[in-house]
Coordinates of C-alpha atoms and ligand atoms in Angstrom, one line a residue:
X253 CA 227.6 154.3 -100.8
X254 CA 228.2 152.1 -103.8
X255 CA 230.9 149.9 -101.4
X256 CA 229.2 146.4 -99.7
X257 CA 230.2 146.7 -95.9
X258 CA 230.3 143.3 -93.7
X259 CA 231.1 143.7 -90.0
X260 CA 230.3 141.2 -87.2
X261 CA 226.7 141.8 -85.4
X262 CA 227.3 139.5 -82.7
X263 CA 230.1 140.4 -79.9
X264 CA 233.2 138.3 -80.5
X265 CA 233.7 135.6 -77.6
X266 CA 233.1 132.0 -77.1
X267 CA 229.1 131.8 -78.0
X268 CA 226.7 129.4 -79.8
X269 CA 226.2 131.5 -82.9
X270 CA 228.0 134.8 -84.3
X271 CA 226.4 136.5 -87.2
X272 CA 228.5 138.4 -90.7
X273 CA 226.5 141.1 -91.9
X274 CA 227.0 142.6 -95.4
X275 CA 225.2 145.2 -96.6
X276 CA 225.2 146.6 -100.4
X277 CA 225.5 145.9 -104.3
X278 CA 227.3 143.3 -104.3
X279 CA 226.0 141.3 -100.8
X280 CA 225.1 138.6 -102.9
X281 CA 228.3 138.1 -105.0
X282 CA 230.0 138.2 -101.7
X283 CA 227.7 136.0 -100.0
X284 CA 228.4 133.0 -103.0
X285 CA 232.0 133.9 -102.8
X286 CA 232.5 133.0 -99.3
X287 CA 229.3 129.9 -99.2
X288 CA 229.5 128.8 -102.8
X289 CA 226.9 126.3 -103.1
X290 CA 224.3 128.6 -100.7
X291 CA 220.5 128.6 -102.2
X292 CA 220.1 131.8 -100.2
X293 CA 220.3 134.1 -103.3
X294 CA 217.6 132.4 -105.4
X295 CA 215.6 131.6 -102.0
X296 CA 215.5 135.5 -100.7
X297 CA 214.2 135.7 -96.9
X298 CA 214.6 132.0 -96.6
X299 CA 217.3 130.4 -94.0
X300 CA 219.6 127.8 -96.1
X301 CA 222.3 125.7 -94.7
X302 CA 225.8 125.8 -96.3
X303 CA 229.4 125.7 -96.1
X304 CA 231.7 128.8 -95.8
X305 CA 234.8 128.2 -97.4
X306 CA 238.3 130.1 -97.4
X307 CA 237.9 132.2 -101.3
X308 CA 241.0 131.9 -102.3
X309 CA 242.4 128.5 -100.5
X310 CA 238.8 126.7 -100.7
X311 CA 239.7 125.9 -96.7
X312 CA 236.5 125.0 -95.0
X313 CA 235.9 127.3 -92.4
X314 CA 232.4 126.2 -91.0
X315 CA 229.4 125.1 -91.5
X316 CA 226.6 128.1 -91.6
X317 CA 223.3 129.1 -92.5
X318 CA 222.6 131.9 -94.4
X319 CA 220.1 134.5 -95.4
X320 CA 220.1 137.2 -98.2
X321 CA 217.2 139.7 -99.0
X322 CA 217.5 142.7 -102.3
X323 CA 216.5 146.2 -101.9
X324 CA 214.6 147.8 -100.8
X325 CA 212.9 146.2 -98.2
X326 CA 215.8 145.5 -95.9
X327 CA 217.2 146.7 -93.0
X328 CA 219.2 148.9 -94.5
X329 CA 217.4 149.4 -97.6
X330 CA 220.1 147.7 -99.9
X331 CA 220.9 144.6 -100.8
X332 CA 221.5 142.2 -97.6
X333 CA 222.9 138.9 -96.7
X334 CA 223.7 137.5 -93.0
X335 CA 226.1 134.2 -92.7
X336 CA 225.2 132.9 -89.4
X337 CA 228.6 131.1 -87.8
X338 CA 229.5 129.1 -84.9
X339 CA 229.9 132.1 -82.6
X340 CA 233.8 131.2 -81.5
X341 CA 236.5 134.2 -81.6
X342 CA 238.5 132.3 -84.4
X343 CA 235.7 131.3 -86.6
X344 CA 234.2 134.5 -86.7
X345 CA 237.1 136.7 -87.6
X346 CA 237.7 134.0 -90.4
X347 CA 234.4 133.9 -91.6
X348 CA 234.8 138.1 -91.6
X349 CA 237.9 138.0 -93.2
X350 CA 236.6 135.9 -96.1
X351 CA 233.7 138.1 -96.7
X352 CA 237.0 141.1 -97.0
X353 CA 238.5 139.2 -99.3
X354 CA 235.2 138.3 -101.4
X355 CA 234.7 142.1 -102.0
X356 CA 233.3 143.7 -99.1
X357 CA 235.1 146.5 -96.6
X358 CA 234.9 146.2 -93.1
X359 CA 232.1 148.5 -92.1
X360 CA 232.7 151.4 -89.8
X361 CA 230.7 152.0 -86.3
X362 CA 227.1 152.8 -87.0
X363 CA 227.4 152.2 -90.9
X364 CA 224.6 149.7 -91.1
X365 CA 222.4 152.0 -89.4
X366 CA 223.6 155.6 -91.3
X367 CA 222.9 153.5 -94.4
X368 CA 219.4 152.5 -93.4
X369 CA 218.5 156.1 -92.5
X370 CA 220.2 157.5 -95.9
X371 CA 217.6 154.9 -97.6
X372 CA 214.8 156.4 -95.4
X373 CA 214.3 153.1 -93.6
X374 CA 214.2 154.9 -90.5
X375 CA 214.4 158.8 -89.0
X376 CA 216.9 160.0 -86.7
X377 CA 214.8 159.3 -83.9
X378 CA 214.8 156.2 -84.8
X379 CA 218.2 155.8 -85.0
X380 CA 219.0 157.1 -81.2
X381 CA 216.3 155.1 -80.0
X382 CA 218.7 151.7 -81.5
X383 CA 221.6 152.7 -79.4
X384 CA 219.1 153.7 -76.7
X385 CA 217.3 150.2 -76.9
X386 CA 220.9 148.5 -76.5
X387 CA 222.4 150.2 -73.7
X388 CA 218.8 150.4 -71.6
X389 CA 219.3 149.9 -67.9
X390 CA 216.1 149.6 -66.9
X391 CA 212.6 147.8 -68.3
X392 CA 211.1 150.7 -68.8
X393 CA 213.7 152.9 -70.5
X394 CA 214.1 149.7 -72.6
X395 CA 210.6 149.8 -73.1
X396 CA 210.6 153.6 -73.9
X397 CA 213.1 153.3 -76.8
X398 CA 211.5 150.6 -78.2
X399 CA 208.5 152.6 -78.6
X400 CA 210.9 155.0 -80.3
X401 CA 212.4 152.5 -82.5
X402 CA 208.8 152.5 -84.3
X403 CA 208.8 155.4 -84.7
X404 CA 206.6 156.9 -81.4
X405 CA 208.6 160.7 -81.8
X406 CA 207.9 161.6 -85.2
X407 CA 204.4 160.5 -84.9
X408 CA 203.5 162.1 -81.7
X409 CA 204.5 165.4 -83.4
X410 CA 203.0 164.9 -86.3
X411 CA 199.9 166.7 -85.5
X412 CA 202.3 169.8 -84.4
X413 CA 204.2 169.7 -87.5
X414 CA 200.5 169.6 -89.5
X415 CA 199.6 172.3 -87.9
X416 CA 202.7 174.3 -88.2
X417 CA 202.4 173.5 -92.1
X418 CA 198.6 175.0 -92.3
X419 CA 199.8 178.1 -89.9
X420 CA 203.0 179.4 -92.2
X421 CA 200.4 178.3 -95.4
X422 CA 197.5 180.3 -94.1
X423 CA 200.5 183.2 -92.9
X424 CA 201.6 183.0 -96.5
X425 CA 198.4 183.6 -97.9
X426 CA 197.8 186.6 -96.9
X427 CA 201.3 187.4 -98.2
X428 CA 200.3 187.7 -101.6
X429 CA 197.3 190.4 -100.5
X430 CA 199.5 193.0 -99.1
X431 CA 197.2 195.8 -98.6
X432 CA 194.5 193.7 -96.6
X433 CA 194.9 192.6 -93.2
X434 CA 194.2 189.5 -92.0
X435 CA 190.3 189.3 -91.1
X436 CA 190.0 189.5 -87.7
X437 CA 188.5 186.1 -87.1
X438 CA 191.1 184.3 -89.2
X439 CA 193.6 185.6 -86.9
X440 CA 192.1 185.2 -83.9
X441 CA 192.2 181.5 -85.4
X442 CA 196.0 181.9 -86.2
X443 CA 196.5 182.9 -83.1
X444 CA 194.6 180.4 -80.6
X445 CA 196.3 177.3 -83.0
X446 CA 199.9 179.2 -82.5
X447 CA 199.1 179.1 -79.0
X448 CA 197.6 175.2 -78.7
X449 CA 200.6 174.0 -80.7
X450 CA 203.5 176.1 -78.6
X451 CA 201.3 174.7 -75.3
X452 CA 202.0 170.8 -76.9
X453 CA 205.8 171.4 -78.0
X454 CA 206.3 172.9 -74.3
X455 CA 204.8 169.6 -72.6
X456 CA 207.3 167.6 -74.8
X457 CA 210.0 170.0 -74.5
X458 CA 209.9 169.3 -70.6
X459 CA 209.6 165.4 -71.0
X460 CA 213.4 165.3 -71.4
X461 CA 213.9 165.7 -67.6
X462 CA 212.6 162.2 -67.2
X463 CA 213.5 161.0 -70.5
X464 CA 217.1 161.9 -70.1
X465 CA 217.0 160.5 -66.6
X466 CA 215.6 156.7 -68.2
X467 CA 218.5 157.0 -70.2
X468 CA 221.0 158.0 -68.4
X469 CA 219.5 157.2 -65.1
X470 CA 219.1 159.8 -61.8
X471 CA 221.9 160.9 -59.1
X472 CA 220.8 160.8 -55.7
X473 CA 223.3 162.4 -53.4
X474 CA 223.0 161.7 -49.4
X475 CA 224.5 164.3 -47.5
X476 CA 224.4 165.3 -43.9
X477 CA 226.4 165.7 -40.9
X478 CA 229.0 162.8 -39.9
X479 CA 227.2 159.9 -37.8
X480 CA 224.0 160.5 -39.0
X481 CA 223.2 157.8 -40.9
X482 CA 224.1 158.3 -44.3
X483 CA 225.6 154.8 -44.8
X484 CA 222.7 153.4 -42.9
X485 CA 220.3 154.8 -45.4
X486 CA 222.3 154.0 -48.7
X487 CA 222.7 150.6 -47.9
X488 CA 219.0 150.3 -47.0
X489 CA 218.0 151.9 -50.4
X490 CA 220.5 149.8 -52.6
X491 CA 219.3 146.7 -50.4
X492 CA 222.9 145.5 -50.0
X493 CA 225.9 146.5 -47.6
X494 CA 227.9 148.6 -49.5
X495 CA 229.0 151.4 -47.7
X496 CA 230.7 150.7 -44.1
X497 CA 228.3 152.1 -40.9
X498 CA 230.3 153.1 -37.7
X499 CA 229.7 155.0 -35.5
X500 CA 233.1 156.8 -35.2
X501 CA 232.8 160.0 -37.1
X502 CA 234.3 160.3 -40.7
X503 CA 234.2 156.7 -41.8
X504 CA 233.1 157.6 -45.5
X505 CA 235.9 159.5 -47.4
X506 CA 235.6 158.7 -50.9
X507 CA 231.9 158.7 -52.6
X508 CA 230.7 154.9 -52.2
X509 CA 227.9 154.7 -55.0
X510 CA 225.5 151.9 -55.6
X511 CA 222.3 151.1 -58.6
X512 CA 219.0 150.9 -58.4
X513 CA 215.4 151.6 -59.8
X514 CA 213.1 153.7 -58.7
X515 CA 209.5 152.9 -60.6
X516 CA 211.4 152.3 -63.4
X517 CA 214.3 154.5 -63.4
X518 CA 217.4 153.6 -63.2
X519 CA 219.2 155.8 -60.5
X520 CA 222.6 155.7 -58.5
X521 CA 222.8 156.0 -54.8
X522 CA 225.9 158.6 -53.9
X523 CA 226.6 158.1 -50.1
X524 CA 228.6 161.4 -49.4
X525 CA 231.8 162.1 -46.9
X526 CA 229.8 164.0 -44.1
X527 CA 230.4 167.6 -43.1
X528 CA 231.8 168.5 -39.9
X529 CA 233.5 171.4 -38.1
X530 CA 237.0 170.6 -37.9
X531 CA 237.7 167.2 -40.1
X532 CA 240.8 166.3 -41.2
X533 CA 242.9 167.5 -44.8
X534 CA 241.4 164.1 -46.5
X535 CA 238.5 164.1 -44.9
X536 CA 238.0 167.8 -46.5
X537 CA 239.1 166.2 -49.9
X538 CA 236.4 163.9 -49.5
X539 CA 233.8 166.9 -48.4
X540 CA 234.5 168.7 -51.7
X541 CA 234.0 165.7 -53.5
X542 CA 230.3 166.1 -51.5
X543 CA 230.0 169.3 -52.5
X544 CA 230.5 168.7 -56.6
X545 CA 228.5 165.7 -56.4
X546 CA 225.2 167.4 -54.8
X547 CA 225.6 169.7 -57.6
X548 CA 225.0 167.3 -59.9
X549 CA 222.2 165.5 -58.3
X550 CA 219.1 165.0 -59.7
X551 CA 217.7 164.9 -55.6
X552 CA 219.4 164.9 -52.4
X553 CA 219.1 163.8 -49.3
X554 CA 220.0 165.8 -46.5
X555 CA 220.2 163.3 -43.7
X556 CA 219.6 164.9 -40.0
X557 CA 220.4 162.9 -36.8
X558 CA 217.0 163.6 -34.9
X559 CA 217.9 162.0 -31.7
X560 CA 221.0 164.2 -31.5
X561 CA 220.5 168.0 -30.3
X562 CA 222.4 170.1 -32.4
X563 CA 220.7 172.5 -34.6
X564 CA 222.7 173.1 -37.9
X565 CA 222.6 175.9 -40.1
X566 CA 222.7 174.0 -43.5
X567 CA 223.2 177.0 -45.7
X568 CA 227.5 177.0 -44.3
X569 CA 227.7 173.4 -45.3
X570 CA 226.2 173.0 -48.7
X571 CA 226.7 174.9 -51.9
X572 CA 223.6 176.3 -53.6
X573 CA 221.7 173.5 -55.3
X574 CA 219.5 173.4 -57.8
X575 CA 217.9 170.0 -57.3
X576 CA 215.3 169.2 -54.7
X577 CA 216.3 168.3 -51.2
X578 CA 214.4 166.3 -48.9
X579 CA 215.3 167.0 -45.4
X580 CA 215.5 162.9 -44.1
X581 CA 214.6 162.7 -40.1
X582 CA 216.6 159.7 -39.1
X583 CA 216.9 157.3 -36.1
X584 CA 213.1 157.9 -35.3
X585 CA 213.8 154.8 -33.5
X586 CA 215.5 156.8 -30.7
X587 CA 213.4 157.7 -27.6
X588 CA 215.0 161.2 -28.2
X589 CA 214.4 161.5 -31.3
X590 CA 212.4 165.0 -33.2
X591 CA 211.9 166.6 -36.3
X592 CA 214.8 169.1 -36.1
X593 CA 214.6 172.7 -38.0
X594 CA 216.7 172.9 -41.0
X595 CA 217.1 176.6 -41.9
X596 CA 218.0 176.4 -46.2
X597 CA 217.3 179.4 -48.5
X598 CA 214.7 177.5 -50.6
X599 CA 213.7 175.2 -47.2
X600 CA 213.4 171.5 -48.2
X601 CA 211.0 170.3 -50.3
X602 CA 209.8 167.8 -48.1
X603 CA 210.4 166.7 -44.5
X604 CA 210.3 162.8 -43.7
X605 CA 211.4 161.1 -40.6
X606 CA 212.8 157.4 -41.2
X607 CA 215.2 155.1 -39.0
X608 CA 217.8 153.7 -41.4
X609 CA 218.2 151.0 -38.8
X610 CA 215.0 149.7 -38.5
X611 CA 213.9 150.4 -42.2
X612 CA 210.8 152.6 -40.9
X613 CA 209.7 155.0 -43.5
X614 CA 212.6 153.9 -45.8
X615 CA 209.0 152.8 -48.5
X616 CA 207.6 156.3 -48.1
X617 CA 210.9 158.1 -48.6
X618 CA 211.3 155.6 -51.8
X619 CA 207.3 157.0 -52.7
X620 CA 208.7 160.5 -52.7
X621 CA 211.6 160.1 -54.8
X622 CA 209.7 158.6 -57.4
X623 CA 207.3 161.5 -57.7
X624 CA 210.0 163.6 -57.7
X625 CA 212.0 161.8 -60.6
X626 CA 208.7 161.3 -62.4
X627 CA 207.9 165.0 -62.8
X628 CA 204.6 165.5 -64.4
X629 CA 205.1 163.9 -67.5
X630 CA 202.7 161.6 -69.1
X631 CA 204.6 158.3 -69.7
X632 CA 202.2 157.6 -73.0
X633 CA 203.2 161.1 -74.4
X634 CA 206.4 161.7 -76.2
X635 CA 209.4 161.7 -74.2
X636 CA 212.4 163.0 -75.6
X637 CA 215.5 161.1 -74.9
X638 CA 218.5 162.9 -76.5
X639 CA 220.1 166.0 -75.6
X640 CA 219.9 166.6 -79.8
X641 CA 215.8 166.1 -79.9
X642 CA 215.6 168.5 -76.7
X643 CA 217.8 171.2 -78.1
X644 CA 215.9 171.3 -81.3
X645 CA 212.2 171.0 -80.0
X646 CA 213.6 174.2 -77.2
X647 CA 214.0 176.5 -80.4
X648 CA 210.6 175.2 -82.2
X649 CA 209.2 177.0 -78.9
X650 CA 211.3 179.5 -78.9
X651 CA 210.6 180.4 -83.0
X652 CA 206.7 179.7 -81.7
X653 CA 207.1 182.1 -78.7
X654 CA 208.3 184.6 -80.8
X655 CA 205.9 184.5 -83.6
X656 CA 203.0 184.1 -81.2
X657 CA 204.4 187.8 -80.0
X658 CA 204.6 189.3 -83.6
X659 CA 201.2 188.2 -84.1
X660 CA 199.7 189.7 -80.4
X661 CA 201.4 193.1 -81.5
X662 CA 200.1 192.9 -85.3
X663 CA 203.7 193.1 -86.6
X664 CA 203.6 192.2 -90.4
X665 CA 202.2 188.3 -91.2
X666 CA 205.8 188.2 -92.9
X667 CA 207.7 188.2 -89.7
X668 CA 205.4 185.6 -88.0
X669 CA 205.6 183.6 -91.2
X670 CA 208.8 183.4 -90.5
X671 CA 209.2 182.5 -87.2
X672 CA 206.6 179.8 -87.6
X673 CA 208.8 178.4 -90.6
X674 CA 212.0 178.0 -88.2
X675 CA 210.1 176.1 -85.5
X676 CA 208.4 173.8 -88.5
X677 CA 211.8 173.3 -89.5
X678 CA 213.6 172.9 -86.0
X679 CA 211.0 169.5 -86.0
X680 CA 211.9 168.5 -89.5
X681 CA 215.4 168.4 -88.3
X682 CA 214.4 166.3 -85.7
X683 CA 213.6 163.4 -87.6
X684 CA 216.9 164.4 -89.6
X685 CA 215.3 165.8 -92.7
X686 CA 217.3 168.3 -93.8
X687 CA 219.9 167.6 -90.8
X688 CA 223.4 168.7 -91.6
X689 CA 226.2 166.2 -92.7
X690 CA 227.9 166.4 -89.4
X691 CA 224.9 166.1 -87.0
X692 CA 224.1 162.9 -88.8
X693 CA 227.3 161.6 -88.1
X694 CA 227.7 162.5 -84.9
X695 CA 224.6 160.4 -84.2
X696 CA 226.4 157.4 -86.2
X697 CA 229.9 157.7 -84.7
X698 CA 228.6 156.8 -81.0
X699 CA 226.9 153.6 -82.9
X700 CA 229.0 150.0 -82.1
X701 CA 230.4 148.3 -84.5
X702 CA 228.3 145.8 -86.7
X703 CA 225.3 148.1 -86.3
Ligands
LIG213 P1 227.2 158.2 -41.5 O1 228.5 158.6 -40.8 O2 226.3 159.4 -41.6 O3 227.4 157.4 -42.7 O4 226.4 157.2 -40.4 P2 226.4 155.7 -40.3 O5 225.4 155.1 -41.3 O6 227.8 155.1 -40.4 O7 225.8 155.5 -38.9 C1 226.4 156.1 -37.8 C2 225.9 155.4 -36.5 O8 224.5 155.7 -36.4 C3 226.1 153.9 -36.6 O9 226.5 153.5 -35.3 C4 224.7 153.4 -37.0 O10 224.4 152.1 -36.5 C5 223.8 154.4 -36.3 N1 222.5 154.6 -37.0 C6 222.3 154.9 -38.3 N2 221.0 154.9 -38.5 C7 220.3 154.7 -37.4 C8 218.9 154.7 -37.0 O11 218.0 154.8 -37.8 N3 218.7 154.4 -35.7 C9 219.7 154.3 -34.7 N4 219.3 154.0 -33.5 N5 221.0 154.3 -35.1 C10 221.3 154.5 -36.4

């Protein structure tokens, strides 16, 4: 970590600034080679105007200001210096290439940022939550990983990792006195803390489900038979005509999608080919293309024609899900209209009659998804966002589950000990302390450039 790295933080394209990062020993060397008369070293934290200049040819580039700050109290805890540019394509990668030729190497994706976290300016957490904050899609997912980005992870299990500390201490302790048992009221103790802290890590094991669907944003796959309103309904939900309505059977083929929010969540609207007895061979395509998407779906939305007589037996049509289905009356506008019976293995999980054409009932239907996306999480508790911080927070409770066992069936205080030690250390690794090499830079390979 001895080079200085310099990479552009802004995205190249016409635009009224671009900025040149450099990070390391020699930032400010670089940073006088490229502005020569700057005041920026001897002014740290201040903005000063100056000139860039070409090293070698002494070709003016542009005009810039710049800013340079030492260690350790940067960004990415080395020495730092930012030349801010005008932001066109041409100037930038000139004002790059100087700082290349001045010394620096061009960084590599997430470099900045792996740098920062070697330096202990920030955890892993922290680090997800950066990418997390860029690529939001909704306010509140935005709002989420900002409250990461502080930090919000490692100190909302900070208590659990305390307590895990006294536990495997207290555990240990009665290591070195063999021959006695625990006394019966320090283990009842042991055991009701074991309990209270595997009770906590399971809440926020279970907040990924909503965490992971901020991120990534939820699936919601309308299916039903042909005709009966499945375009209807998508376009009413994404507010926009997207999919074509007809009523000759077997219009939709392909998968029309469309975005949205639901209270916050970002979430994709999948209108479905509908089933039918007999359709034809690309109609079929398109039905298996149905079928794989409602097994991905975070919800789905069986859609029934209830002004139309025939009962179906769902369970032929679609493949076994594992998502909750709400059973969606529609055309309640119809004077024949009823709540149809829907024989499923599981039933639905709700029953609601709407009329896609009218828009009646489409606000309840949107009240319903919501609580279903939601889940029971706590929005001010930790929510874990990355497949990475779930995996490792399922084997603290796992390690906890065990040892909570061992110490139920008075096995040895050395085999709880134990199992309490891997869940304390399954949350260390959370925040990355010791994390192996290649996790870390798995993390730092999915960064962008310049960050
Ligand atoms: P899909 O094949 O399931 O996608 O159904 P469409 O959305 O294309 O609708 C099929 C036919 O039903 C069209 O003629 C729609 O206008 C009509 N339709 C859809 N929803 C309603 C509704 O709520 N009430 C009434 N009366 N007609 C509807």
């Amino acid at each position: 970590m001895t080079d200085t790295i310099a990479a552009l933080a802004t995205r190249s394209g016409a635009a009224a600034i671009g900025i040149v990062r450099i990070s390391g020993p020699r930032a400010a060397d670089v940073l006088r080679r490229v502005v020569p008369k700057t005041r920026a070293v001897s002014r740290p934290r201040r903005i000063s105007f100056g000139r860039a200049h070409h090293p070698e040819s002494g070709t003016l580039i542009d005009e810039v200001v710049c800013v340079y700050a030492p260690a350790p109290h940067t960004a990415t805890g080395e020495d730092v210096a930012e030349i801010h540019g005008h932001g066109g394509t041409l100037v930038m990668r000139a004002l790059l290439d100087a700082t290349l030729l001045a010394g620096a190497r061009l960084a590599h994706p997430g470099e900045f940022s792996s740098r920062a976290f070697a330096h202990g300016r920030m955890d892993l957490t922290q680090a997800e939550a950066l990418m997390a904050l860029i690529g939001a899609r909704s306010d509140k997912a935005a709002r989420l990983a900002a409250r990461h980005l502080s930090g919000a992870v490692g100190q909302g299990l900070a208590d659990e990792y305390d307590a895990l500390t006294d536990i495997a201490a207290a555990l240990e302790a009665s290591l070195d006195f063999p021959d006695e048992d625990l006394p019966a009221p320090q283990a009842t103790q042991l055991r009701q803390r074991l309990a209270d802290t595997l009770g906590r890590l399971r809440t926020v094991r279970d907040s990924y489900q909503l965490g992971d669907r901020l991120m990534r944003g939820a699936a919601i796959v309308i299916c039903g038979k042909t005709n009966a309103g499945k375009s209807s309904l998508l376009n009413r939900l994404a507010r926009e005509d997207r999919a074509l309505v007809d009523e000759t059977p077997g219009t939709t083929r392909d998968i029309v999608t469309a975005s949205g929010e639901i209270d916050g969540i970002p979430v994709t609207y999948l209108d479905t080919a509908g089933f039918r007895a007999s359709p034809e061979r690309i109609e079929q395509r398109g039905i298996e293309k149905s079928q794989q998407a409602l097994q991905r779906a975070d919800v789905a939305l069986l859609v029934i024609d209830g002004a139309d007589d025939a009962v179906t037996n769902w369970q032929s049509y679609l493949p076994p899900l594992s998502c909750p289905v709400i059973a969606v009356h529609n055309k309640c506008d119809q004077p024949g209209f009823a709540v149809r019976p829907i024989s499923l293995p599981d039933g639905p999980s709700l029953s609601l009659s709407i009329s896609a054409l009218e828009g009646t009932g489409i606000g309840a239907l949107e009240a319903a998804l919501s609580r279903m996306l939601q889940g029971e999480t706590d929005a001010s508790s930790v929510i874990l966002t990355t497949a990475r911080q779930h995996q490792l927070v399922k084997e603290a409770a796992v390690a906890l589950e065990r040892g909570l066992a061992a110490l139920r069936s008075d096995m040895p205080a050395e085999l709880v000990a134990a199992d309490v030690r891997e869940a304390r250390e399954a949350l260390a690794e959370l925040w990355g302390r010791h994390a192996e090499g290649d996790v870390i830079d798995r993390i730092f390979s999915t960064f962008c450039l310049g960050k």
